[in-house]
CSV table of C-alpha atoms in Angstrom, one decimal:
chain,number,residue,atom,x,y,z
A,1,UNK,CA,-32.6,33.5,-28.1
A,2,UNK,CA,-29.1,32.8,-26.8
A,3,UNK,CA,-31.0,32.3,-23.0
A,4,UNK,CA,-32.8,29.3,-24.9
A,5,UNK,CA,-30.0,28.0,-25.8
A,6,UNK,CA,-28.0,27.7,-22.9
A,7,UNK,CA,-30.5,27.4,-20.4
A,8,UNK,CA,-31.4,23.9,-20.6
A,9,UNK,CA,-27.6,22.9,-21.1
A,10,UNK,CA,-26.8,24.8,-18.0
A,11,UNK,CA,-29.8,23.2,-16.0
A,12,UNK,CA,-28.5,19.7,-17.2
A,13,UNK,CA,-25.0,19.8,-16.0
A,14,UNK,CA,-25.8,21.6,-12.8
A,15,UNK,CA,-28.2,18.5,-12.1
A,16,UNK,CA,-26.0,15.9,-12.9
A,17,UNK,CA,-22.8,17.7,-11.0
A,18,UNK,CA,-25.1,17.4,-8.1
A,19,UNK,CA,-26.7,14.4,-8.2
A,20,UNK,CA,-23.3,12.5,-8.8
A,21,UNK,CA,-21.7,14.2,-5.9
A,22,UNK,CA,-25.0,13.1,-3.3
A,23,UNK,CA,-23.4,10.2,-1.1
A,24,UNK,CA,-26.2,7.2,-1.2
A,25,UNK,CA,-26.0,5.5,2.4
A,26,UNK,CA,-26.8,1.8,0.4
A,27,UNK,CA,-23.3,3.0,-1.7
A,28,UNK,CA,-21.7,3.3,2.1
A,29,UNK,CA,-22.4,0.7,4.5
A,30,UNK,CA,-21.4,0.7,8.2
A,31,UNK,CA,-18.3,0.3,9.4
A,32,UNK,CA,-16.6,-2.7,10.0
A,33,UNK,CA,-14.0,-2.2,13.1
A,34,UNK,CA,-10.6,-2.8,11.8
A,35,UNK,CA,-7.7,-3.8,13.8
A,36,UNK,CA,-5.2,-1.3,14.8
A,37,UNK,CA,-2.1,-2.1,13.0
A,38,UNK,CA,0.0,-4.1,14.7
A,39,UNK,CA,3.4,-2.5,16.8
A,40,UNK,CA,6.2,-4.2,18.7
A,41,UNK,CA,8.8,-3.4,20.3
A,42,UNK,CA,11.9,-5.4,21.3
A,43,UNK,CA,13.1,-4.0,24.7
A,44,UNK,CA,15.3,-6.5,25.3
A,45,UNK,CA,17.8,-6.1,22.4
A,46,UNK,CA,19.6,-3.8,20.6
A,47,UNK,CA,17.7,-3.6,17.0
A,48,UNK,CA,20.0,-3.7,14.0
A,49,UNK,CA,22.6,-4.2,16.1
A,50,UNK,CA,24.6,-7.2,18.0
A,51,UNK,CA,23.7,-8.5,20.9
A,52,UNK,CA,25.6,-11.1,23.2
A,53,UNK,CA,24.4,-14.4,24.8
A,54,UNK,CA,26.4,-15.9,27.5
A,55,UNK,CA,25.3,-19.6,26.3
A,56,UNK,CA,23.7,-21.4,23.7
A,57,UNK,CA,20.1,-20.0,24.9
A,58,UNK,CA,19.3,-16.1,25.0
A,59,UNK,CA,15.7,-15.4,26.1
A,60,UNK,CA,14.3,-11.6,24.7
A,61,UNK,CA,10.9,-10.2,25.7
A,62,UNK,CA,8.6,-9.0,22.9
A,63,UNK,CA,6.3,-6.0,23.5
A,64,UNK,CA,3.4,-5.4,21.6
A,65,UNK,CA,2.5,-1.4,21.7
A,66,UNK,CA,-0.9,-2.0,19.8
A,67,UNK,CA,-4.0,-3.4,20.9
A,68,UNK,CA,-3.8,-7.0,20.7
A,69,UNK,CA,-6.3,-8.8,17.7
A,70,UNK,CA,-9.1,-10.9,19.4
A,71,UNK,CA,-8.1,-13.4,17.3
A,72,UNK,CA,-4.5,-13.6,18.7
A,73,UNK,CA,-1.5,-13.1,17.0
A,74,UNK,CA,0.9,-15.3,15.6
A,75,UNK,CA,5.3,-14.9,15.2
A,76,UNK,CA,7.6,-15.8,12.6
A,77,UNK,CA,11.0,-16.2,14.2
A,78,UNK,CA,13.5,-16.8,11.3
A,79,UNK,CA,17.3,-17.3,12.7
A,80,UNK,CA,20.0,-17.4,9.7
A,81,UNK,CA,23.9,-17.3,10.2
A,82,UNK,CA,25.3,-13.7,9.7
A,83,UNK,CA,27.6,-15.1,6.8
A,84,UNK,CA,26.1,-17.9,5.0
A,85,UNK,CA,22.9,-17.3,5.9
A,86,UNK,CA,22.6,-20.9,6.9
A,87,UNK,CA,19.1,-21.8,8.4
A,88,UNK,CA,19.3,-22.9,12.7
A,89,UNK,CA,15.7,-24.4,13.5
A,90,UNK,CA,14.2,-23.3,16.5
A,91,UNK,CA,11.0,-23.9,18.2
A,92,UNK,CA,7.6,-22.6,17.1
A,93,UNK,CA,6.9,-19.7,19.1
A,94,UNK,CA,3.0,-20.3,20.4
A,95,UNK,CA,0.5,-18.4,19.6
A,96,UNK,CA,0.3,-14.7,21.5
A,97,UNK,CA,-2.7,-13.6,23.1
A,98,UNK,CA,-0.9,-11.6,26.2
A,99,UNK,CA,1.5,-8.9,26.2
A,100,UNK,CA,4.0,-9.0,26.7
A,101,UNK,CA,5.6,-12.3,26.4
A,102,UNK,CA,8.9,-13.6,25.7
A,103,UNK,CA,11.0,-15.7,22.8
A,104,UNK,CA,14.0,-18.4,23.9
A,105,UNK,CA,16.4,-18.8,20.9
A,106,UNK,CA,18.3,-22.6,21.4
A,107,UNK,CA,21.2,-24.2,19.6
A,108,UNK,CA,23.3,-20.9,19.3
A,109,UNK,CA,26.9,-22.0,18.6
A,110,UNK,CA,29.8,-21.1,20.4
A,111,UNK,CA,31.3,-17.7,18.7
A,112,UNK,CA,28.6,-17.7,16.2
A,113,UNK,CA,26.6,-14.7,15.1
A,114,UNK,CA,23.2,-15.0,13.8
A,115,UNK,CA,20.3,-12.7,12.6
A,116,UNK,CA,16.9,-13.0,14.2
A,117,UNK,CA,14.3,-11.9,12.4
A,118,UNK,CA,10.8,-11.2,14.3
A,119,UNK,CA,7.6,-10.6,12.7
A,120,UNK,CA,4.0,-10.2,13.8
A,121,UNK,CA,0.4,-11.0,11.8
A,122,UNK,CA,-2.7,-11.1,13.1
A,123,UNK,CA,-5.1,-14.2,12.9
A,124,UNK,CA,-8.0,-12.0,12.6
A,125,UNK,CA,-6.6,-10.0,9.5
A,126,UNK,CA,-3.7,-11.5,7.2
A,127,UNK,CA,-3.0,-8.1,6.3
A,128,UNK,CA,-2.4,-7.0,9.6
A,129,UNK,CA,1.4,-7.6,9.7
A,130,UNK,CA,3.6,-5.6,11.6
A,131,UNK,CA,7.0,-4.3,10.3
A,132,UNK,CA,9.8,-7.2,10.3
A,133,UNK,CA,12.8,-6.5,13.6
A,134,UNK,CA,16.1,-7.4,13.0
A,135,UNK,CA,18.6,-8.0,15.2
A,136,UNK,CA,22.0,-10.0,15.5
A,137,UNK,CA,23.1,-12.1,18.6
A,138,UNK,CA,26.7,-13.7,18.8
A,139,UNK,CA,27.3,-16.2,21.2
A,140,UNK,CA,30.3,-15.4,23.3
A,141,UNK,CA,30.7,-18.7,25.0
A,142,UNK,CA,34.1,-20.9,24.5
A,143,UNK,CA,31.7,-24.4,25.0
């Protein structure tokens, strides 16, 4: 009598155990390729650290270690003061669909230091953003 029972119980949550766990293929559609996530490397520079120009122009090279997006990729370039943190406007950097390529930073003051921020997205994938590089770059002429 106790077989009666629990039989049907048993046969009921052993059916729905294994139909929930069955993977439908409509529930898990194909693929879309992602974009590798985006890696750079600055080669020319010391990161986190200070650098030196010899002028008011210092010229770095930017090396992406990822697959570039088909769509390109686009840079943020932000150059603040070390104390202050006092905005100096360069120009845009165009957009990158080689590798490598390199970034000119203009207007540096004489014995100045300034932090240079460099970061990555893809135009293909706004969430595609590589991680932010930070350097600092002092210009050591007297003119």
């Amino acid at each position: 009598m106790l077989l009666k029972t629990f039989l049907p119980a048993f046969l009921a949550i052993t059916l729905i155990t294994f139909s929930s766990c069955k993977k439908k293929k409509r529930d898990n559609p194909a693929p879309n390729p992602q974009e590798e996530a985006l890696k750079f490397e600055l080669p020319d520079v010391q990161e986190g650290k200070y650098n030196m120009a010899l002028d008011s122009t210092f010229t770095f090279k930017v090396n992406i270690t990822t697959k570039i997006p088909d769509k390109g990729v686009g840079v943020t370039l932000n150059v603040v003061t070390e104390t202050g943190n006092i905005p100096l406007a360069q120009d845009a950097v165009p957009d990158v669909t080689a590798n490598p390529f390199s970034i000119t930073l203009h207007h540096l003051k004489p014995l100045k230091t300034y932090a240079v921020t460099v970061t990555l997205a893809s135009f293909g994938n706004t969430a595609n953003t590589a991680t932010p590089k930070v350097f600092y770059i002092t210009n050591k002429s007297n003119q």
